[in-house]
XYZ file of C-alpha atoms in Angstrom:
686
model
C -47.259 -12.333 -29.978
C -44.714 -14.954 -31.113
C -45.380 -18.403 -29.588
C -41.831 -18.666 -28.124
C -42.073 -15.257 -26.424
C -45.471 -16.138 -24.985
C -44.081 -19.439 -23.697
C -41.205 -17.635 -22.001
C -43.575 -15.255 -20.227
C -45.736 -18.142 -19.051
C -42.688 -20.148 -17.840
C -40.795 -18.257 -15.053
C -37.572 -20.229 -15.562
C -37.439 -19.437 -19.277
C -38.427 -15.812 -18.646
C -35.615 -15.395 -16.113
C -33.156 -16.821 -18.650
C -34.466 -14.518 -21.372
C -34.350 -11.389 -19.204
C -30.831 -12.252 -18.001
C -29.592 -12.612 -21.586
C -31.311 -9.420 -22.748
C -30.125 -7.256 -19.846
C -26.539 -8.543 -20.079
C -26.585 -7.766 -23.799
C -27.856 -4.242 -23.104
C -25.099 -3.762 -20.503
C -22.509 -4.892 -23.055
C -23.802 -2.486 -25.698
C -23.942 0.407 -23.237
C -20.709 -0.029 -21.247
C -18.391 -1.799 -23.692
C -19.517 -0.720 -27.172
C -20.918 2.659 -26.079
C -23.889 1.935 -28.364
C -27.040 1.817 -26.170
C -29.969 0.070 -27.821
C -32.644 0.723 -25.184
C -33.714 3.669 -23.025
C -32.800 3.822 -19.333
C -36.503 3.594 -18.468
C -37.038 0.439 -20.517
C -33.894 -1.119 -19.031
C -35.111 -0.385 -15.500
C -38.503 -1.932 -16.279
C -36.886 -5.169 -17.484
C -34.575 -5.223 -14.465
C -37.513 -4.702 -12.093
C -39.326 -7.616 -13.712
C -36.276 -9.837 -13.287
C -35.831 -8.840 -9.628
C -39.470 -9.698 -8.923
C -39.236 -13.066 -10.684
C -36.003 -14.031 -8.917
C -37.532 -13.112 -5.593
C -40.513 -15.361 -6.306
C -38.458 -18.159 -7.925
C -34.915 -17.930 -6.414
C -34.130 -21.474 -7.597
C -34.030 -20.195 -11.191
C -31.585 -17.301 -10.620
C -28.541 -17.575 -12.926
C -24.949 -16.972 -11.764
C -24.589 -14.109 -14.263
C -27.844 -12.421 -13.312
C -27.546 -8.610 -13.626
C -29.421 -8.319 -10.330
C -26.115 -9.159 -8.623
C -24.954 -5.702 -9.605
C -27.469 -4.252 -7.150
C -25.454 -5.781 -4.309
C -25.283 -8.979 -2.276
C -24.754 -9.893 1.374
C -22.708 -7.752 3.743
C -19.050 -8.818 4.107
C -17.633 -8.258 7.599
C -14.099 -9.406 6.801
C -12.431 -9.750 3.414
C -10.692 -13.082 2.901
C -7.003 -12.964 1.993
C -6.294 -14.846 -1.238
C -2.906 -15.789 -2.663
C -2.472 -14.631 -6.244
C -2.030 -17.403 -8.778
C 0.508 -15.099 -10.457
C 2.243 -12.444 -8.292
C 1.015 -8.901 -9.015
C 4.303 -7.175 -9.751
C 4.641 -3.437 -10.081
C 6.206 -1.736 -13.095
C 9.441 0.187 -13.100
C 8.857 3.927 -13.454
C 10.537 6.360 -15.800
C 10.113 10.123 -16.038
C 11.917 11.118 -19.222
C 12.194 10.102 -22.868
C 15.913 9.472 -22.333
C 15.038 6.760 -19.813
C 12.686 5.175 -22.341
C 15.559 5.098 -24.840
C 17.657 3.340 -22.157
C 14.800 0.862 -21.610
C 14.684 0.149 -25.359
C 18.454 -0.333 -25.545
C 18.425 -2.776 -22.617
C 15.876 -4.904 -24.444
C 17.903 -4.848 -27.663
C 20.928 -6.128 -25.742
C 18.869 -9.083 -24.542
C 17.325 -10.074 -27.893
C 18.231 -9.780 -31.559
C 14.686 -10.569 -32.635
C 12.555 -7.729 -34.094
C 9.810 -6.480 -31.770
C 7.206 -3.752 -31.414
C 5.528 -2.028 -28.478
C 1.992 -1.570 -27.203
C 1.305 1.731 -25.451
C -1.582 2.014 -22.995
C -2.908 4.579 -20.558
C -1.759 4.162 -16.952
C -5.081 4.416 -15.138
C -4.981 6.047 -11.706
C -7.134 3.680 -9.684
C -7.083 0.391 -7.788
C -5.420 -2.678 -9.313
C -7.633 -5.760 -9.558
C -7.247 -9.341 -10.783
C -10.449 -10.971 -12.065
C -10.746 -14.716 -12.720
C -13.177 -16.204 -15.248
C -13.907 -19.943 -15.356
C -16.054 -21.350 -18.137
C -17.006 -17.788 -18.989
C -18.293 -16.866 -15.517
C -16.724 -14.316 -13.169
C -15.651 -16.409 -10.179
C -13.253 -14.229 -8.200
C -11.855 -10.685 -7.959
C -8.792 -9.944 -5.801
C -7.018 -6.676 -4.957
C -3.249 -6.252 -5.333
C -2.571 -6.337 -1.574
C 1.167 -6.890 -1.092
C 1.538 -8.440 -4.544
C 1.538 -11.976 -3.124
C -1.841 -11.927 -1.387
C -4.833 -9.648 -1.766
C -8.397 -9.236 -0.537
C -11.258 -11.161 -2.137
C -13.683 -8.389 -3.162
C -15.743 -10.450 -5.605
C -19.137 -9.333 -4.296
C -18.202 -5.682 -4.632
C -16.677 -6.077 -8.092
C -19.829 -7.753 -9.348
C -21.666 -4.455 -8.772
C -19.518 -2.727 -11.426
C -21.616 -2.682 -14.579
C -18.708 -2.477 -17.021
C -17.339 -5.826 -15.750
C -19.249 -8.723 -17.390
C -20.507 -11.516 -15.166
C -20.597 -13.904 -18.156
C -18.415 -13.735 -21.259
C -19.394 -14.261 -24.856
C -17.582 -15.785 -27.822
C -14.573 -18.123 -27.905
C -13.035 -17.384 -24.497
C -10.546 -19.715 -22.707
C -11.877 -22.051 -20.026
C -9.848 -20.531 -17.185
C -7.914 -17.266 -17.133
C -7.287 -14.090 -15.169
C -7.506 -10.574 -16.501
C -6.044 -7.627 -14.638
C -7.055 -4.033 -14.715
C -7.747 -0.873 -12.776
C -10.949 0.064 -10.997
C -11.572 3.791 -11.239
C -14.123 6.401 -10.252
C -14.945 8.794 -13.118
C -14.761 12.530 -12.389
C -18.524 13.002 -12.615
C -19.231 10.250 -10.097
C -16.456 11.539 -7.826
C -18.000 15.009 -7.777
C -21.473 13.588 -7.102
C -20.127 11.408 -4.303
C -18.310 14.270 -2.578
C -21.328 16.546 -2.904
C -23.471 13.942 -1.143
C -20.838 13.420 1.538
C -20.642 17.143 2.234
C -24.440 17.308 2.484
C -24.250 14.520 5.068
C -21.381 16.386 6.810
C -18.957 13.538 6.005
C -15.367 14.230 5.068
C -15.000 14.435 1.260
C -12.561 12.118 -0.498
C -9.236 13.687 -1.449
C -9.192 12.298 -4.998
C -10.931 9.710 -7.225
C -8.297 7.050 -6.535
C -8.887 7.239 -2.777
C -12.641 7.165 -3.370
C -12.344 4.085 -5.595
C -10.139 2.313 -3.051
C -12.471 3.148 -0.179
C -15.519 2.071 -2.173
C -14.006 -1.282 -3.095
C -13.402 -2.099 0.586
C -16.915 -1.223 1.786
C -18.644 -4.054 3.618
C -22.047 -3.640 1.973
C -22.119 -4.347 -1.802
C -25.398 -2.435 -2.050
C -23.535 0.725 -1.039
C -20.720 -0.071 -3.481
C -23.289 -0.362 -6.270
C -24.361 3.232 -5.602
C -20.820 4.520 -6.241
C -20.902 3.748 -10.009
C -17.326 2.535 -10.209
C -15.843 1.732 -13.613
C -13.033 -0.542 -14.748
C -10.523 -0.838 -17.594
C -8.860 -4.206 -18.204
C -5.448 -4.524 -19.795
C -3.583 -7.762 -19.094
C -4.457 -11.439 -19.689
C -2.837 -14.266 -17.713
C -3.340 -18.025 -17.889
C -2.790 -21.128 -19.976
C -3.953 -21.629 -23.573
C -4.519 -17.941 -24.253
C -5.022 -16.796 -27.859
C -2.278 -15.122 -29.906
C 1.382 -14.483 -29.228
C 0.800 -10.720 -29.339
C -0.360 -8.583 -26.425
C -2.188 -6.181 -28.766
C -4.205 -9.011 -30.325
C -5.036 -10.442 -26.903
C -6.547 -7.108 -25.889
C -8.663 -7.144 -29.045
C -9.803 -10.713 -28.312
C -10.651 -9.806 -24.714
C -12.802 -6.991 -26.021
C -14.689 -9.461 -28.256
C -15.500 -11.533 -25.155
C -17.244 -8.512 -23.630
C -14.360 -7.233 -21.489
C -13.762 -3.481 -21.320
C -10.254 -2.927 -22.618
C -11.126 0.550 -23.891
C -9.888 2.294 -27.004
C -6.844 3.871 -25.416
C -4.036 1.580 -26.564
C -1.955 1.499 -29.725
C 0.656 -0.658 -31.414
C 3.929 1.218 -31.972
C 6.592 -0.048 -34.352
C 9.348 2.242 -33.066
C 10.220 4.766 -30.358
C 9.100 7.694 -32.480
C 5.558 6.326 -32.429
C 5.871 5.668 -28.675
C 6.830 9.295 -28.080
C 3.978 10.494 -30.302
C 1.558 8.481 -28.146
C 3.037 9.915 -24.931
C 3.025 13.509 -26.170
C -0.555 13.241 -27.391
C -1.891 11.944 -24.084
C 0.188 14.330 -21.984
C -2.157 17.019 -23.308
C -5.295 14.997 -24.087
C -5.453 13.450 -20.587
C -6.961 16.682 -19.315
C -10.050 15.988 -21.439
C -10.559 12.450 -20.153
C -13.484 11.812 -17.792
C -11.143 9.911 -15.437
C -7.599 10.226 -14.088
C -4.437 8.787 -15.591
C -0.897 9.416 -14.387
C 1.202 8.091 -17.240
C 1.659 5.650 -20.108
C 2.511 1.941 -19.901
C 4.839 0.594 -22.600
C 4.969 -3.188 -23.192
C 6.792 -5.392 -25.675
C 4.054 -6.761 -27.946
C 5.627 -10.167 -28.688
C 4.660 -12.325 -25.687
C 7.104 -15.133 -26.435
C 9.907 -12.634 -25.734
C 8.685 -11.963 -22.208
C 10.220 -15.148 -20.773
C 13.607 -14.528 -22.362
C 13.616 -10.874 -21.293
C 12.645 -11.962 -17.778
C 12.154 -9.937 -14.618
C 14.081 -7.892 -12.136
C 13.267 -8.603 -8.498
C 10.171 -6.431 -8.580
C 9.161 -5.750 -12.175
C 9.226 -7.202 -15.707
C 12.000 -6.177 -18.097
C 9.558 -6.136 -21.012
C 7.357 -3.329 -19.670
C 7.815 0.082 -18.123
C 5.631 2.954 -16.945
C 6.280 6.490 -18.125
C 4.998 8.879 -15.452
C 3.835 12.314 -16.479
C 5.671 15.140 -14.760
C 4.159 15.907 -11.369
C 1.823 18.868 -11.384
C 3.072 21.989 -9.649
C 1.191 24.803 -8.005
C 2.331 28.210 -6.756
C 1.083 29.487 -3.415
C 2.076 31.638 -0.463
C 4.105 30.333 2.471
C 2.142 31.622 5.468
C 4.242 30.195 8.304
C 6.508 27.353 9.363
C 5.700 25.044 12.270
C 7.931 22.396 13.806
C 7.024 18.821 14.715
C 8.878 16.712 17.275
C 9.218 13.006 16.527
C 9.627 9.987 18.812
C 13.426 10.201 18.675
C 13.403 13.974 19.189
C 14.057 14.776 15.535
C 12.652 18.171 14.536
C 10.751 18.358 11.229
C 9.861 21.787 9.813
C 6.447 21.936 8.101
C 5.345 24.656 5.680
C 1.843 26.042 6.286
C 0.532 27.194 2.919
C -2.293 29.248 1.548
C -4.609 26.404 0.401
C -4.056 25.471 -3.234
C -5.526 22.770 -5.493
C -2.850 20.344 -6.641
C -3.458 17.107 -8.569
C -7.018 16.853 -7.318
C -6.199 17.601 -3.662
C -6.327 20.828 -1.643
C -2.823 21.229 -0.206
C -2.355 23.211 3.001
C 0.941 21.822 4.300
C 4.210 20.556 2.874
C 7.408 19.109 4.300
C 10.533 21.285 4.470
C 12.734 18.367 5.651
C 15.472 20.161 7.605
C 17.412 23.397 8.130
C 19.830 22.688 5.254
C 16.994 22.430 2.715
C 15.475 25.700 3.908
C 18.853 27.433 3.698
C 19.696 25.970 0.293
C 16.414 27.194 -1.245
C 16.579 30.456 0.747
C 12.932 30.085 1.735
C 11.385 33.080 3.528
C 7.999 33.766 5.051
C 5.363 35.011 2.573
C 7.415 33.806 -0.386
C 5.515 32.434 -3.360
C 6.668 28.810 -3.348
C 6.295 26.044 -5.916
C 4.686 22.908 -4.511
C 4.470 19.489 -6.109
C 3.592 16.026 -4.948
C 6.540 13.686 -4.667
C 5.280 10.610 -6.479
C 1.984 12.509 -6.539
C 1.442 11.602 -2.892
C 3.471 13.709 -0.451
C 3.466 17.484 -1.046
C 6.885 19.120 -1.055
C 8.283 22.564 -1.814
C 10.582 22.451 -4.829
C 11.383 26.092 -5.409
C 10.740 29.789 -4.787
C 9.492 32.438 -7.223
C 12.037 35.125 -6.361
C 10.356 37.698 -8.593
C 7.336 37.680 -6.287
C 9.339 37.905 -3.050
C 8.190 40.762 -0.749
C 10.801 43.508 -0.414
C 11.015 43.222 3.355
C 11.251 39.393 3.453
C 13.711 38.501 6.203
C 16.088 35.529 6.081
C 14.409 32.602 7.828
C 15.872 31.750 11.228
C 15.658 28.116 12.273
C 14.483 27.543 15.838
C 17.095 26.911 18.538
C 14.834 25.468 21.251
C 12.248 22.690 21.251
C 8.785 24.038 20.360
C 7.193 21.631 22.854
C 9.386 21.737 25.959
C 11.800 24.654 25.391
C 14.960 22.568 25.663
C 17.903 23.857 23.547
C 18.211 21.797 20.367
C 21.338 19.856 19.426
C 22.707 18.797 16.063
C 25.437 16.196 15.823
C 28.137 16.317 13.171
C 27.117 14.498 10.019
C 23.383 14.528 10.809
C 20.801 16.567 8.891
C 18.251 16.982 11.670
C 18.177 19.007 14.843
C 17.125 17.064 17.949
C 15.520 17.802 21.284
C 17.688 15.972 23.862
C 14.926 16.017 26.525
C 13.841 12.531 25.520
C 12.125 11.540 28.778
C 10.123 14.699 29.488
C 9.331 16.200 26.082
C 5.620 15.301 25.566
C 5.712 14.332 21.843
C 8.761 12.146 22.433
C 7.182 10.455 25.434
C 3.938 9.781 23.573
C 5.913 8.602 20.541
C 7.886 6.134 22.677
C 4.674 4.787 24.181
C 3.142 4.355 20.712
C 6.311 2.588 19.586
C 6.204 0.317 22.649
C 2.683 -0.952 21.876
C 3.229 -1.232 18.099
C 2.768 -4.489 16.204
C 6.478 -5.221 15.758
C 7.183 -4.473 19.421
C 4.716 -5.485 22.174
C 1.776 -5.781 19.758
C -0.939 -4.297 21.995
C -3.463 -3.456 19.255
C -6.239 -2.323 21.556
C -4.221 0.688 22.755
C -4.014 2.398 19.361
C -6.290 5.008 17.770
C -5.426 7.940 20.045
C -5.839 6.033 23.323
C -2.179 6.442 24.295
C -2.454 10.206 23.885
C -5.555 10.261 26.077
C -3.864 8.197 28.813
C -0.853 10.499 28.688
C -2.929 13.669 28.854
C -4.955 12.221 31.762
C -1.604 11.674 33.540
C -2.281 7.952 33.896
C 0.822 6.974 31.904
C 4.218 8.647 31.749
C 6.375 5.746 30.552
C 5.960 2.159 29.352
C 6.046 0.622 32.832
C 2.978 2.684 33.850
C 0.885 0.755 31.302
C 1.117 -2.373 33.444
C -0.236 -0.539 36.506
C -3.488 0.455 34.806
C -6.684 -0.907 36.367
C -10.183 -1.585 35.099
C -11.576 1.141 37.344
C -9.113 3.759 36.071
C -9.938 3.102 32.419
C -13.691 2.495 32.362
C -15.633 5.554 31.249
C -12.737 7.626 29.965
C -13.791 9.764 27.002
C -12.257 12.344 24.760
C -13.113 14.225 21.596
C -10.350 14.631 19.005
C -10.618 17.429 16.447
C -8.807 16.847 13.147
C -7.177 19.577 11.088
C -10.321 20.023 8.991
C -12.507 20.452 12.059
C -14.040 16.959 12.152
C -14.748 15.681 15.669
C -14.100 12.058 16.668
C -14.964 10.629 20.094
C -12.763 8.019 21.794
C -14.491 6.099 24.588
C -13.256 3.432 27.000
C -16.235 1.100 27.284
C -16.308 -2.299 28.995
C -15.160 -4.332 25.973
C -12.426 -1.812 25.142
C -11.036 -1.911 28.683
C -11.137 -5.714 28.751
C -9.223 -5.885 25.459
C -6.580 -3.422 26.688
C -5.952 -5.330 29.914
C -5.911 -8.647 28.038
C -3.456 -7.237 25.476
C -1.141 -6.023 28.246
C -1.266 -9.408 29.948
C -0.532 -11.266 26.705
C 2.458 -8.995 26.010
C 4.214 -10.444 29.056
C 4.855 -13.592 27.010
C 6.707 -11.728 24.242
C 10.410 -12.549 23.896
C 13.322 -10.481 25.166
C 14.406 -9.390 21.680
C 11.061 -7.653 21.081
C 11.006 -6.137 24.571
C 14.453 -4.689 23.917
C 13.243 -3.258 20.604
C 10.128 -1.867 22.320
C 12.249 0.219 24.724
C 12.884 2.591 21.813
C 16.649 2.959 22.144
C 17.856 5.195 19.340
C 19.370 3.262 16.397
C 18.233 -0.076 17.904
C 15.802 -1.422 15.339
C 14.339 -4.923 15.131
C 17.467 -6.568 13.742
C 19.876 -4.872 16.134
C 17.652 -5.676 19.115
C 17.624 -9.329 18.098
C 21.433 -9.372 17.673
C 21.955 -7.883 21.118
C 19.334 -10.060 22.819
C 20.667 -13.339 21.445
C 24.299 -12.328 21.973
C 23.960 -11.259 25.609
C 20.912 -13.443 26.412
C 19.751 -11.234 29.327
C 19.379 -7.587 30.242
C 21.892 -8.059 33.088
C 24.633 -9.138 30.698
C 23.763 -6.368 28.248
C 23.998 -3.765 31.047
C 27.527 -4.971 31.838
C 28.723 -4.553 28.239
C 31.345 -1.894 27.546
C 31.565 0.176 24.385
C 34.339 -2.101 23.121
C 32.284 -5.216 23.867
C 29.275 -3.886 21.971
C 31.275 -2.920 18.891
C 32.592 -6.479 18.694
C 29.064 -7.847 18.332
C 28.217 -8.745 14.729
C 26.905 -5.690 12.824
C 26.967 -3.336 15.845
C 28.774 -0.128 14.899
C 30.132 2.676 17.063
C 27.025 4.869 16.661
C 24.693 2.093 17.855
C 27.042 1.144 20.694
C 27.266 4.734 21.943
C 23.489 5.052 21.880
C 23.025 1.832 23.881
C 25.584 2.902 26.494
C 23.984 6.360 26.789
C 20.514 4.852 27.236
C 21.545 2.565 30.071
C 23.462 5.344 31.857
C 20.192 7.156 32.612
C 18.802 6.155 36.058
C 15.223 6.767 34.893
C 15.680 4.191 32.118
C 16.989 1.604 34.560
C 13.988 2.287 36.780
C 11.591 1.698 33.842
C 13.328 -1.605 33.027
C 13.148 -2.745 36.637
C 9.447 -1.885 36.853
C 8.750 -3.724 33.584
C 10.601 -6.750 34.938
C 8.504 -6.668 38.139
C 5.376 -6.564 35.951
C 6.435 -9.849 34.361
C 8.019 -8.874 31.016
C 10.728 -11.085 29.520
C 14.273 -9.790 29.939
C 16.226 -12.910 29.096
C 16.377 -15.488 26.343
C 14.680 -18.644 27.546
C 15.314 -22.183 26.368
C 11.952 -22.128 24.590
C 12.965 -19.193 22.461
C 16.235 -20.909 21.539
C 14.921 -24.382 20.707
C 15.759 -25.361 17.117
C 13.697 -27.362 14.666
C 16.844 -28.686 12.969
C 20.513 -27.961 12.259
C 20.064 -28.058 8.483
C 21.211 -24.447 8.059
C 23.968 -24.517 10.683
C 26.937 -22.388 9.665
C 24.970 -20.695 6.868
C 24.267 -16.965 6.731
C 21.293 -15.514 4.859
C 20.249 -12.121 3.562
C 16.450 -12.174 3.157
C 15.074 -9.639 0.696
C 11.781 -9.078 -1.115
C 8.259 -10.344 -0.430
C 7.224 -13.953 0.132
C 4.070 -16.011 0.632
C 4.705 -15.545 4.372
C 5.891 -12.419 6.159
C 9.604 -11.675 5.995
C 9.749 -11.981 9.809
C 8.436 -15.560 9.551
C 11.034 -16.423 6.896
C 13.850 -15.022 9.059
C 12.551 -16.924 12.051
C 12.646 -20.159 10.038
C 16.288 -19.474 9.128
C 17.133 -19.233 12.822
C 14.948 -22.187 13.867
C 16.911 -24.391 11.473
C 20.295 -23.215 12.767
C 21.016 -20.474 10.228
C 21.929 -16.868 10.823
C 20.363 -13.716 9.376
C 22.567 -10.811 8.341
C 21.440 -7.456 7.001
C 24.071 -6.830 4.339
C 25.758 -8.850 1.606
C 29.444 -9.681 1.975
C 31.882 -12.346 0.818
C 30.961 -14.415 3.871
C 27.209 -14.471 3.056
C 26.081 -17.995 2.168
C 22.821 -17.219 0.341
C 20.619 -14.370 -0.838
C 17.045 -15.534 -0.240
C 15.269 -13.580 -2.977
C 11.547 -12.924 -2.921
C 9.396 -10.843 -5.227
C 10.073 -7.088 -5.404
C 13.711 -7.447 -4.340
C 15.839 -4.463 -5.325
C 17.927 -4.941 -8.486
C 21.049 -3.520 -6.841
C 21.002 -6.258 -4.214
C 20.793 -8.931 -6.902
C 23.599 -7.259 -8.844
C 25.852 -7.174 -5.777
C 25.123 -10.842 -5.029
C 26.157 -11.767 -8.566
C 29.374 -9.728 -8.220
C 30.227 -11.552 -4.973
C 29.193 -14.954 -6.407
C 26.566 -15.389 -3.683
C 23.961 -18.019 -4.667
C 20.370 -16.819 -5.031
C 17.608 -18.939 -3.498
C 13.937 -18.616 -4.329
C 11.280 -19.395 -1.728
C 10.561 -22.892 -3.029
C 14.240 -23.889 -2.924
C 14.595 -22.520 0.606
C 11.678 -24.595 1.865
C 13.090 -27.635 0.105
C 16.356 -27.119 2.048
C 14.653 -27.119 5.443
C 12.052 -29.786 4.709
C 14.154 -32.471 3.023
């Protein structure tokens, strides 16, 4: 045996270093180069030796040890991390004509020659991975684009993601990509779940997302997730060309795949798209389109961004898959506001990796327009590949005796005759206070986060309280006692037959009663919103609350008075008047007041931090480092006023990430100044 090898075996620190290097090299050859140089058995033997040595000599474990891929400590809560660079989404296009438009827009913005890079659009979970001095230091999910979850421990279990880089890598950079679950692993996972009588995952993307958020990295390691990386971000990166950067990233040991190509013109772009539209069916993982990027990186700054996406890149989405199946029946759902939604019950059919049994029919006009009849063969597709919808009927397969479909005239839940107002698409059940789905919906709205924020009453508990006849309206919630709630139990059966038990144990009951007590401190504007008055959303509730300052003054308001309030139209005003004309609603309000809820604007809620924004009106749009509600609150606390729509009297458009391009365009037409978040904070802090 060579003297150096013998020395390494005799010295545990050197042996750990040697095994770490060897195993990482074998991982690179297997997962990145697809050129394994050792058998699985031999690899496992080396890994077992390393695990044993690290257990005996933990002080010598290296940060890039492959044993980390087996899984680390359990994570109870994922830390929210702000992205160094916002994770913007791409604009979508569905036709070659739209790609031509995209190309022409770029050519209007630059006279410089450019080329494209075409890549597969992987159907998985977006991830941003940071490397410092060649070591993987952090992995963060997309989240809302501004902040995401730190899932570093789980990402380290993915064997195709290197823990340490090789070659001439930058000191500090981020690379973004998509974590996926290959078809083979998806099938294995669902087979095991079915054996354990667990609900199978609907598709590989859902399975990948669920796996990445598991608390135990050891369990994540068993899922055999994979990852493709496609976008470098940071300072001092090599090359001014995106294509060359991908090649460099691959040389550092990062899995960029072999599924991208440089295209000198649109003809080559279309060739790439057409090839993969067919070839994608042979891939061992899911894709849902092609991403097209300008190759010349120095052009990206000059081409710029819309509010939510870069102008130098676009995603071409493959046409949604369709499936033909039989329409067995139509059922009708009743929403919180009484709106009736028809739902198609279908003969189960596999569509885009999911078994589809139901699809939305929207309203009576849609059914009539498509002339849908029972037992028709209907064409179903997923809108955005998420929500199933019926897009057509195969008339050639229509049964001879198929009768014209008759829309229901009475509520399927309470039997009340339905109404349909002029200009509205939906039918409504007017029995808003005694129709069970509407009552339960109003209660769920009342406790929701943006209203009274009583978290502990979610997850089917409201339905149980309603069915047990303990609660009939919002004021009943505040009469609940510890003795009434303790020990309540109920089993809920889902559509697929799975049984879930809801139990009111001591801690649950304590949290419910505490949540109800805390809600008594919530301001009048949120209480007004929580009442669930039709057309009175968060903004309208706030307008009314701060204009009238108390429920007494609001009750006195006439239709004419209400319409004169800023941004209150005739439809909203009529709805408010109608709500307060019902004696049962006045009784609920009085009982809520007796329970201690806030029905007037107090001095505390009106106290200002400054008058720096006095006389200024703001439209707040997009996403920010804080919630949009917090930003709007800051506008008001500094004397400003929030409005929902742009007009000549608007002072500023406060523009965050992902703001719609039409809003920006309108602001420019009206010469309304745009503020970014940093400028806004400078205004209120100076």
